[in-house]
Amino acid sequence: MATETVTGLGAVEAFALVGVLGVGAQWLAWRLKLPAIVLMLAAGLVIGPVLGVFDPARDIGDLVQPLISLAVAVILFEGGLTLDLHKLGDARKGVMRLVVIGAPLGWFLSSAALHWGAGLGWEASAVFGGIMVVTGPTVIAPLLRQAKLQKRPANLLQWEAIVNDPVGALAAVLAFEFVLVGREAESLPAALTQLGVGIAIAMAVGIAAGAAISYAFRRAFVPEYMKVPVLFATLLATFAFPNMMLHESGLLAVTVMGLIIANADLPSFEELRRFKEHATILLVSGVFILLASSMDFASLGQLTWRAGLFVALVILVARPLTVLISLIGTGLPRNEKLLIALTGPRGVVLVAVAGLFGERLAQAGVSDGSVIGPLAFVLVLATVVLHGFTLAPVARALGLASKGRPGVLLLGGSRFTTALGELLKREEVPVLVADPNHARLLRPRTAGLPVFYGDILGEAAEDSLEILSFETLIAATENDAYNTLVATDFGSEFGRDQVWQIAREKGERARHSLPSQLGGRPFGAGKTFGELEELMKQGWRITATPLTEDYGFDQWKEDRPHALLLGRLVSGGVFKRFLQEDAELLFPRRAEAAIEALPEDQRETAREALKRRRTDLRLNAARGRMGAGVKLVALVPPESERKRADGLSEGQADGVAEGQAR
């Protein structure tokens, strides 16, 4: 009896592998500060054509193309949902030029580079040239964070990528439909009529769907817990219905739907934003792994030296000409124009849409369609690697990188934040004090600190603040609810570990405690706003003391028995907060005193828990964070400083005083 040889993965195992590798590659890219698309490309190629572990056509079968189509639809909807036209700020004129003039010009120049550089026919060149208008918002965002560009060029690059994302896909859809309809229709007028009707239907469906969702959500016709499911179901229907009339016109419909919702000013938009962010991360990862693992090295073998010529023409001719011509008359400085002209990384949407349309063109009889996918991979890989390594040095050379160290954004103009801001400024750490109360900004303004008057969550802050130049936010106003709101909102922007908040009044009581998802990480030695202000009125000061081989943490602690440690300044001028878990290890007497203050029936449990946490590994790690080269930032009473100075030798006192005065 013959035995059946089982090869490949089952559908469930295949989906699990795609999810793990896609999300894992994005996480690893975040840890290594690399473009995620490079790691996803490598992962897909390794499990696909290199090792043969995963073959989408073999392991998933006929579902591959519908899955990619739906994923691209959601990705383009996310692009439309990001197009809040009110947030363009001073980049509005430049962005509009890059879209209105740059997109058509880039389409033409890219198509020309494909035709005369790569040797493609005009049909395939027109379709692929439209896709190349996209500059990759999923790629440009991490590159901007890494390069720390100034606000205006960063906004221009980011918004160009966001806006041109659906515009490029739309251009590809139009060219693709024109090719298909032109081949199937009996005459050119019939082709144009069919194309126009399909586009009109797609636009109408997208507008109607976006308006219906906006109206239903605003009038509370949909309960909160069903808004995301209703949105997703509407998205699928909006994508599917126009496709029945004209192939791939659903991509245009979902993009328009997202644009309508983005500008409807919905109260529940935050939940929708989270949905599209989470969905896009998953789908971008999945699509790219699927496309990379589907790559056939034999198809890459079709490419000749002309592929290199094509990439060079795109990077050195098509992109610079498109930008420089589009920005004529905008008043932008020459260096900003040059930086934007030399920066045009392509990303996931390009690969996904190119792979999809390339196969469709090949099936329709366009011989060059099979080359579009390999060319897209080569272009994406070349631009991502090139710009990933050159954007930061080019920005510095042109004087467009944010200067100085990572900054600290202080929320609240109190005595405490003013003193902390003055110390950080002396240590050459950029600071900004923001407060919605104008009167509270008098103190930091008098101290010479830069200030922002207004709500840090408002549109004015988005327009006037260079958020990319700040790495840490400290919420320390007298309003606990406002602190919690701002810390929660900025958590996704800065990262939860970089958003800190002083203790809330009654926050330790069970009935007043909040879920861990709300607010920032503890800061300020467990003191509330009122307690910190009282200490400052009593003459407490914030100091920065350098630790050396001769003057270590133990000596510092002995000299300041009552000091409240706030954080530490490490190499590069980065301000790190003092962790609560380190406090109970490095200040055991204070931890014991805190336990003694508990009700008697809770003390034994607290002691046992503390004993379990006091391991040698944790203690060594905590002490390692307090090594030589670190500056300890602490709130100290005035008498402590005098006693400490009296107990040191003259040289030691001078050295520490110099460190505090800097």
PDB file of N, CA and C in Angstrom, residues 414-423 426 476 502-503 523-545 553 556-557 559-568 575-576 578 587 590 631-641 644 660:
ATOM      1  N   SER A 414       4.905  74.718  38.167  1.00  0.00           N
ATOM      2  CA  SER A 414       4.988  74.818  39.625  1.00  0.00           C
ATOM      3  C   SER A 414       6.421  75.120  40.068  1.00  0.00           C
ATOM      4  N   ARG A 415       6.600  75.297  41.372  1.00  0.00           N
ATOM      5  CA  ARG A 415       7.954  75.468  41.910  1.00  0.00           C
ATOM      6  C   ARG A 415       8.808  74.242  41.612  1.00  0.00           C
ATOM      7  N   PHE A 416       8.200  73.074  41.772  1.00  0.00           N
ATOM      8  CA  PHE A 416       8.934  71.822  41.571  1.00  0.00           C
ATOM      9  C   PHE A 416       9.382  71.670  40.119  1.00  0.00           C
ATOM     10  N   THR A 417       8.469  71.839  39.159  1.00  0.00           N
ATOM     11  CA  THR A 417       8.850  71.661  37.756  1.00  0.00           C
ATOM     12  C   THR A 417       9.815  72.752  37.298  1.00  0.00           C
ATOM     13  N   THR A 418       9.671  73.968  37.857  1.00  0.00           N
ATOM     14  CA  THR A 418      10.610  75.032  37.504  1.00  0.00           C
ATOM     15  C   THR A 418      12.014  74.690  37.976  1.00  0.00           C
ATOM     16  N   ALA A 419      12.130  74.209  39.219  1.00  0.00           N
ATOM     17  CA  ALA A 419      13.448  73.829  39.742  1.00  0.00           C
ATOM     18  C   ALA A 419      14.037  72.668  38.948  1.00  0.00           C
ATOM     19  N   LEU A 420      13.194  71.686  38.611  1.00  0.00           N
ATOM     20  CA  LEU A 420      13.682  70.555  37.824  1.00  0.00           C
ATOM     21  C   LEU A 420      14.086  71.016  36.427  1.00  0.00           C
ATOM     22  N   GLY A 421      13.298  71.906  35.845  1.00  0.00           N
ATOM     23  CA  GLY A 421      13.644  72.430  34.525  1.00  0.00           C
ATOM     24  C   GLY A 421      14.946  73.205  34.535  1.00  0.00           C
ATOM     25  N   GLU A 422      15.168  74.007  35.581  1.00  0.00           N
ATOM     26  CA  GLU A 422      16.422  74.759  35.680  1.00  0.00           C
ATOM     27  C   GLU A 422      17.612  73.813  35.766  1.00  0.00           C
ATOM     28  N   LEU A 423      17.476  72.752  36.557  1.00  0.00           N
ATOM     29  CA  LEU A 423      18.592  71.807  36.685  1.00  0.00           C
ATOM     30  C   LEU A 423      18.864  71.104  35.358  1.00  0.00           C
ATOM     31  N   ARG A 426      20.653  73.368  33.030  1.00  0.00           N
ATOM     32  CA  ARG A 426      22.072  73.486  33.356  1.00  0.00           C
ATOM     33  C   ARG A 426      22.850  72.266  32.864  1.00  0.00           C
ATOM     34  N   ALA A 476       2.854  66.961  35.932  1.00  0.00           N
ATOM     35  CA  ALA A 476       2.988  67.387  37.325  1.00  0.00           C
ATOM     36  C   ALA A 476       2.197  68.661  37.601  1.00  0.00           C
ATOM     37  N   ILE A 502       3.375  62.471  38.681  1.00  0.00           N
ATOM     38  CA  ILE A 502       3.510  62.543  40.141  1.00  0.00           C
ATOM     39  C   ILE A 502       2.311  61.861  40.793  1.00  0.00           C
ATOM     40  N   ALA A 503       2.445  61.540  42.089  1.00  0.00           N
ATOM     41  CA  ALA A 503       1.395  60.807  42.801  1.00  0.00           C
ATOM     42  C   ALA A 503       0.108  61.622  42.875  1.00  0.00           C
ATOM     43  N   PHE A 523       6.486  58.989  39.422  1.00  0.00           N
ATOM     44  CA  PHE A 523       7.631  59.895  39.468  1.00  0.00           C
ATOM     45  C   PHE A 523       7.435  60.853  40.630  1.00  0.00           C
ATOM     46  N   GLY A 524       8.545  61.303  41.196  1.00  0.00           N
ATOM     47  CA  GLY A 524       8.466  62.291  42.263  1.00  0.00           C
ATOM     48  C   GLY A 524       8.508  61.705  43.654  1.00  0.00           C
ATOM     49  N   ALA A 525       9.135  60.508  43.809  1.00  0.00           N
ATOM     50  CA  ALA A 525       9.312  59.891  45.123  1.00  0.00           C
ATOM     51  C   ALA A 525       7.999  59.670  45.859  1.00  0.00           C
ATOM     52  N   GLY A 526       6.922  59.443  45.098  1.00  0.00           N
ATOM     53  CA  GLY A 526       5.635  59.162  45.723  1.00  0.00           C
ATOM     54  C   GLY A 526       4.939  60.369  46.311  1.00  0.00           C
ATOM     55  N   LYS A 527       5.413  61.573  46.013  1.00  0.00           N
ATOM     56  CA  LYS A 527       4.830  62.789  46.574  1.00  0.00           C
ATOM     57  C   LYS A 527       3.770  63.373  45.632  1.00  0.00           C
ATOM     58  N   THR A 528       2.745  63.937  46.225  1.00  0.00           N
ATOM     59  CA  THR A 528       1.694  64.602  45.455  1.00  0.00           C
ATOM     60  C   THR A 528       2.116  66.025  45.122  1.00  0.00           C
ATOM     61  N   PHE A 529       1.303  66.699  44.319  1.00  0.00           N
ATOM     62  CA  PHE A 529       1.596  68.078  43.958  1.00  0.00           C
ATOM     63  C   PHE A 529       1.700  68.959  45.196  1.00  0.00           C
ATOM     64  N   GLY A 530       0.740  68.824  46.095  1.00  0.00           N
ATOM     65  CA  GLY A 530       0.753  69.653  47.301  1.00  0.00           C
ATOM     66  C   GLY A 530       1.977  69.387  48.161  1.00  0.00           C
ATOM     67  N   GLU A 531       2.362  68.105  48.282  1.00  0.00           N
ATOM     68  CA  GLU A 531       3.535  67.762  49.101  1.00  0.00           C
ATOM     69  C   GLU A 531       4.819  68.288  48.470  1.00  0.00           C
ATOM     70  N   LEU A 532       4.940  68.188  47.165  1.00  0.00           N
ATOM     71  CA  LEU A 532       6.131  68.700  46.499  1.00  0.00           C
ATOM     72  C   LEU A 532       6.222  70.216  46.623  1.00  0.00           C
ATOM     73  N   GLU A 533       5.103  70.901  46.468  1.00  0.00           N
ATOM     74  CA  GLU A 533       5.109  72.356  46.598  1.00  0.00           C
ATOM     75  C   GLU A 533       5.475  72.775  48.021  1.00  0.00           C
ATOM     76  N   GLU A 534       5.005  72.034  49.004  1.00  0.00           N
ATOM     77  CA  GLU A 534       5.319  72.360  50.399  1.00  0.00           C
ATOM     78  C   GLU A 534       6.808  72.176  50.667  1.00  0.00           C
ATOM     79  N   LEU A 535       7.377  71.114  50.135  1.00  0.00           N
ATOM     80  CA  LEU A 535       8.816  70.895  50.314  1.00  0.00           C
ATOM     81  C   LEU A 535       9.620  72.032  49.675  1.00  0.00           C
ATOM     82  N   MET A 536       9.206  72.458  48.493  1.00  0.00           N
ATOM     83  CA  MET A 536       9.930  73.543  47.828  1.00  0.00           C
ATOM     84  C   MET A 536       9.811  74.845  48.622  1.00  0.00           C
ATOM     85  N   LYS A 537       8.648  75.112  49.230  1.00  0.00           N
ATOM     86  CA  LYS A 537       8.479  76.299  50.056  1.00  0.00           C
ATOM     87  C   LYS A 537       9.380  76.245  51.286  1.00  0.00           C
ATOM     88  N   GLN A 538       9.650  75.030  51.793  1.00  0.00           N
ATOM     89  CA  GLN A 538      10.491  74.868  52.975  1.00  0.00           C
ATOM     90  C   GLN A 538      11.979  74.991  52.650  1.00  0.00           C
ATOM     91  N   GLY A 539      12.308  75.148  51.380  1.00  0.00           N
ATOM     92  CA  GLY A 539      13.706  75.331  51.011  1.00  0.00           C
ATOM     93  C   GLY A 539      14.389  74.112  50.438  1.00  0.00           C
ATOM     94  N   TRP A 540      13.646  73.053  50.171  1.00  0.00           N
ATOM     95  CA  TRP A 540      14.257  71.887  49.533  1.00  0.00           C
ATOM     96  C   TRP A 540      14.716  72.275  48.134  1.00  0.00           C
ATOM     97  N   ARG A 541      15.771  71.611  47.667  1.00  0.00           N
ATOM     98  CA  ARG A 541      16.361  71.927  46.370  1.00  0.00           C
ATOM     99  C   ARG A 541      16.510  70.652  45.560  1.00  0.00           C
ATOM    100  N   ILE A 542      16.560  70.831  44.244  1.00  0.00           N
ATOM    101  CA  ILE A 542      16.825  69.703  43.345  1.00  0.00           C
ATOM    102  C   ILE A 542      18.274  69.805  42.887  1.00  0.00           C
ATOM    103  N   THR A 543      19.042  68.760  43.138  1.00  0.00           N
ATOM    104  CA  THR A 543      20.467  68.766  42.822  1.00  0.00           C
ATOM    105  C   THR A 543      20.812  67.584  41.921  1.00  0.00           C
ATOM    106  N   ALA A 544      21.947  67.693  41.233  1.00  0.00           N
ATOM    107  CA  ALA A 544      22.495  66.603  40.416  1.00  0.00           C
ATOM    108  C   ALA A 544      23.906  66.324  40.898  1.00  0.00           C
ATOM    109  N   THR A 545      24.129  65.163  41.467  1.00  0.00           N
ATOM    110  CA  THR A 545      25.427  64.816  42.058  1.00  0.00           C
ATOM    111  C   THR A 545      26.083  63.715  41.242  1.00  0.00           C
ATOM    112  N   PHE A 553      27.450  55.386  45.426  1.00  0.00           N
ATOM    113  CA  PHE A 553      26.069  55.549  45.872  1.00  0.00           C
ATOM    114  C   PHE A 553      25.944  55.450  47.393  1.00  0.00           C
ATOM    115  N   TRP A 556      26.895  58.649  48.885  1.00  0.00           N
ATOM    116  CA  TRP A 556      25.861  59.650  48.606  1.00  0.00           C
ATOM    117  C   TRP A 556      24.672  59.465  49.544  1.00  0.00           C
ATOM    118  N   LYS A 557      24.262  58.224  49.737  1.00  0.00           N
ATOM    119  CA  LYS A 557      23.108  57.947  50.592  1.00  0.00           C
ATOM    120  C   LYS A 557      23.413  58.297  52.050  1.00  0.00           C
ATOM    121  N   ASP A 559      25.447  60.638  53.060  1.00  0.00           N
ATOM    122  CA  ASP A 559      25.510  62.092  53.191  1.00  0.00           C
ATOM    123  C   ASP A 559      24.134  62.742  53.133  1.00  0.00           C
ATOM    124  N   ARG A 560      23.166  62.032  52.559  1.00  0.00           N
ATOM    125  CA  ARG A 560      21.821  62.609  52.386  1.00  0.00           C
ATOM    126  C   ARG A 560      20.774  61.636  52.919  1.00  0.00           C
ATOM    127  N   PRO A 561      20.697  61.470  54.184  1.00  0.00           N
ATOM    128  CA  PRO A 561      19.773  60.468  54.737  1.00  0.00           C
ATOM    129  C   PRO A 561      18.308  60.765  54.461  1.00  0.00           C
ATOM    130  N   HIS A 562      17.971  62.028  54.193  1.00  0.00           N
ATOM    131  CA  HIS A 562      16.567  62.389  53.984  1.00  0.00           C
ATOM    132  C   HIS A 562      16.258  62.757  52.534  1.00  0.00           C
ATOM    133  N   ALA A 563      17.246  62.610  51.645  1.00  0.00           N
ATOM    134  CA  ALA A 563      17.042  63.007  50.254  1.00  0.00           C
ATOM    135  C   ALA A 563      16.021  62.100  49.570  1.00  0.00           C
ATOM    136  N   LEU A 564      15.279  62.680  48.642  1.00  0.00           N
ATOM    137  CA  LEU A 564      14.298  61.932  47.847  1.00  0.00           C
ATOM    138  C   LEU A 564      14.846  61.821  46.428  1.00  0.00           C
ATOM    139  N   LEU A 565      15.227  60.613  46.053  1.00  0.00           N
ATOM    140  CA  LEU A 565      15.837  60.389  44.750  1.00  0.00           C
ATOM    141  C   LEU A 565      14.762  60.422  43.658  1.00  0.00           C
ATOM    142  N   LEU A 566      14.975  61.268  42.658  1.00  0.00           N
ATOM    143  CA  LEU A 566      14.009  61.422  41.567  1.00  0.00           C
ATOM    144  C   LEU A 566      14.408  60.638  40.324  1.00  0.00           C
ATOM    145  N   GLY A 567      15.687  60.645  39.998  1.00  0.00           N
ATOM    146  CA  GLY A 567      16.140  59.970  38.790  1.00  0.00           C
ATOM    147  C   GLY A 567      17.634  60.090  38.641  1.00  0.00           C
ATOM    148  N   ARG A 568      18.096  59.787  37.444  1.00  0.00           N
ATOM    149  CA  ARG A 568      19.530  59.854  37.200  1.00  0.00           C
ATOM    150  C   ARG A 568      19.782  60.297  35.770  1.00  0.00           C
ATOM    151  N   PHE A 575      17.719  61.569  30.757  1.00  0.00           N
ATOM    152  CA  PHE A 575      17.176  61.593  32.109  1.00  0.00           C
ATOM    153  C   PHE A 575      16.320  60.351  32.320  1.00  0.00           C
ATOM    154  N   LYS A 576      16.696  59.521  33.295  1.00  0.00           N
ATOM    155  CA  LYS A 576      15.968  58.298  33.631  1.00  0.00           C
ATOM    156  C   LYS A 576      15.338  58.461  35.011  1.00  0.00           C
ATOM    157  N   PHE A 578      13.772  57.335  38.703  1.00  0.00           N
ATOM    158  CA  PHE A 578      14.133  56.369  39.741  1.00  0.00           C
ATOM    159  C   PHE A 578      12.962  55.399  39.909  1.00  0.00           C
ATOM    160  N   PHE A 587      16.883  51.437  49.504  1.00  0.00           N
ATOM    161  CA  PHE A 587      16.562  52.135  50.749  1.00  0.00           C
ATOM    162  C   PHE A 587      15.727  51.198  51.635  1.00  0.00           C
ATOM    163  N   ARG A 590      13.615  52.629  54.613  1.00  0.00           N
ATOM    164  CA  ARG A 590      12.389  53.313  54.218  1.00  0.00           C
ATOM    165  C   ARG A 590      11.296  52.308  53.859  1.00  0.00           C
ATOM    166  N   LYS A 631      24.790  60.705  37.207  1.00  0.00           N
ATOM    167  CA  LYS A 631      24.475  61.836  38.073  1.00  0.00           C
ATOM    168  C   LYS A 631      23.118  61.596  38.711  1.00  0.00           C
ATOM    169  N   LEU A 632      23.079  61.596  40.028  1.00  0.00           N
ATOM    170  CA  LEU A 632      21.838  61.364  40.751  1.00  0.00           C
ATOM    171  C   LEU A 632      21.085  62.677  40.925  1.00  0.00           C
ATOM    172  N   VAL A 633      19.846  62.703  40.466  1.00  0.00           N
ATOM    173  CA  VAL A 633      18.988  63.884  40.597  1.00  0.00           C
ATOM    174  C   VAL A 633      18.060  63.643  41.776  1.00  0.00           C
ATOM    175  N   ALA A 634      18.137  64.513  42.776  1.00  0.00           N
ATOM    176  CA  ALA A 634      17.392  64.276  44.008  1.00  0.00           C
ATOM    177  C   ALA A 634      16.844  65.572  44.573  1.00  0.00           C
ATOM    178  N   LEU A 635      15.800  65.424  45.356  1.00  0.00           N
ATOM    179  CA  LEU A 635      15.210  66.530  46.104  1.00  0.00           C
ATOM    180  C   LEU A 635      15.765  66.448  47.519  1.00  0.00           C
ATOM    181  N   VAL A 636      16.534  67.458  47.940  1.00  0.00           N
ATOM    182  CA  VAL A 636      17.253  67.387  49.209  1.00  0.00           C
ATOM    183  C   VAL A 636      16.874  68.578  50.097  1.00  0.00           C
ATOM    184  N   PRO A 637      16.810  68.348  51.398  1.00  0.00           N
ATOM    185  CA  PRO A 637      16.549  69.462  52.328  1.00  0.00           C
ATOM    186  C   PRO A 637      17.784  70.333  52.469  1.00  0.00           C
ATOM    187  N   PRO A 638      17.641  71.599  52.740  1.00  0.00           N
ATOM    188  CA  PRO A 638      18.799  72.500  52.799  1.00  0.00           C
ATOM    189  C   PRO A 638      19.801  72.113  53.869  1.00  0.00           C
ATOM    190  N   GLU A 639      19.337  71.669  55.052  1.00  0.00           N
ATOM    191  CA  GLU A 639      20.284  71.315  56.109  1.00  0.00           C
ATOM    192  C   GLU A 639      21.098  70.091  55.736  1.00  0.00           C
ATOM    193  N   SER A 640      20.530  69.201  54.927  1.00  0.00           N
ATOM    194  CA  SER A 640      21.263  68.019  54.494  1.00  0.00           C
ATOM    195  C   SER A 640      22.472  68.420  53.669  1.00  0.00           C
ATOM    196  N   GLU A 641      22.304  69.418  52.794  1.00  0.00           N
ATOM    197  CA  GLU A 641      23.409  69.870  51.961  1.00  0.00           C
ATOM    198  C   GLU A 641      24.534  70.452  52.808  1.00  0.00           C
ATOM    199  N   ARG A 644      26.339  67.621  54.706  1.00  0.00           N
ATOM    200  CA  ARG A 644      27.134  66.810  53.800  1.00  0.00           C
ATOM    201  C   ARG A 644      28.435  67.526  53.450  1.00  0.00           C
ATOM    202  N   GLN A 660      26.823  69.939  40.855  1.00  0.00           N
ATOM    203  CA  GLN A 660      25.466  70.428  41.082  1.00  0.00           C
ATOM    204  C   GLN A 660      25.239  71.779  40.417  1.00  0.00           C
TER     205      GLN A 660
END
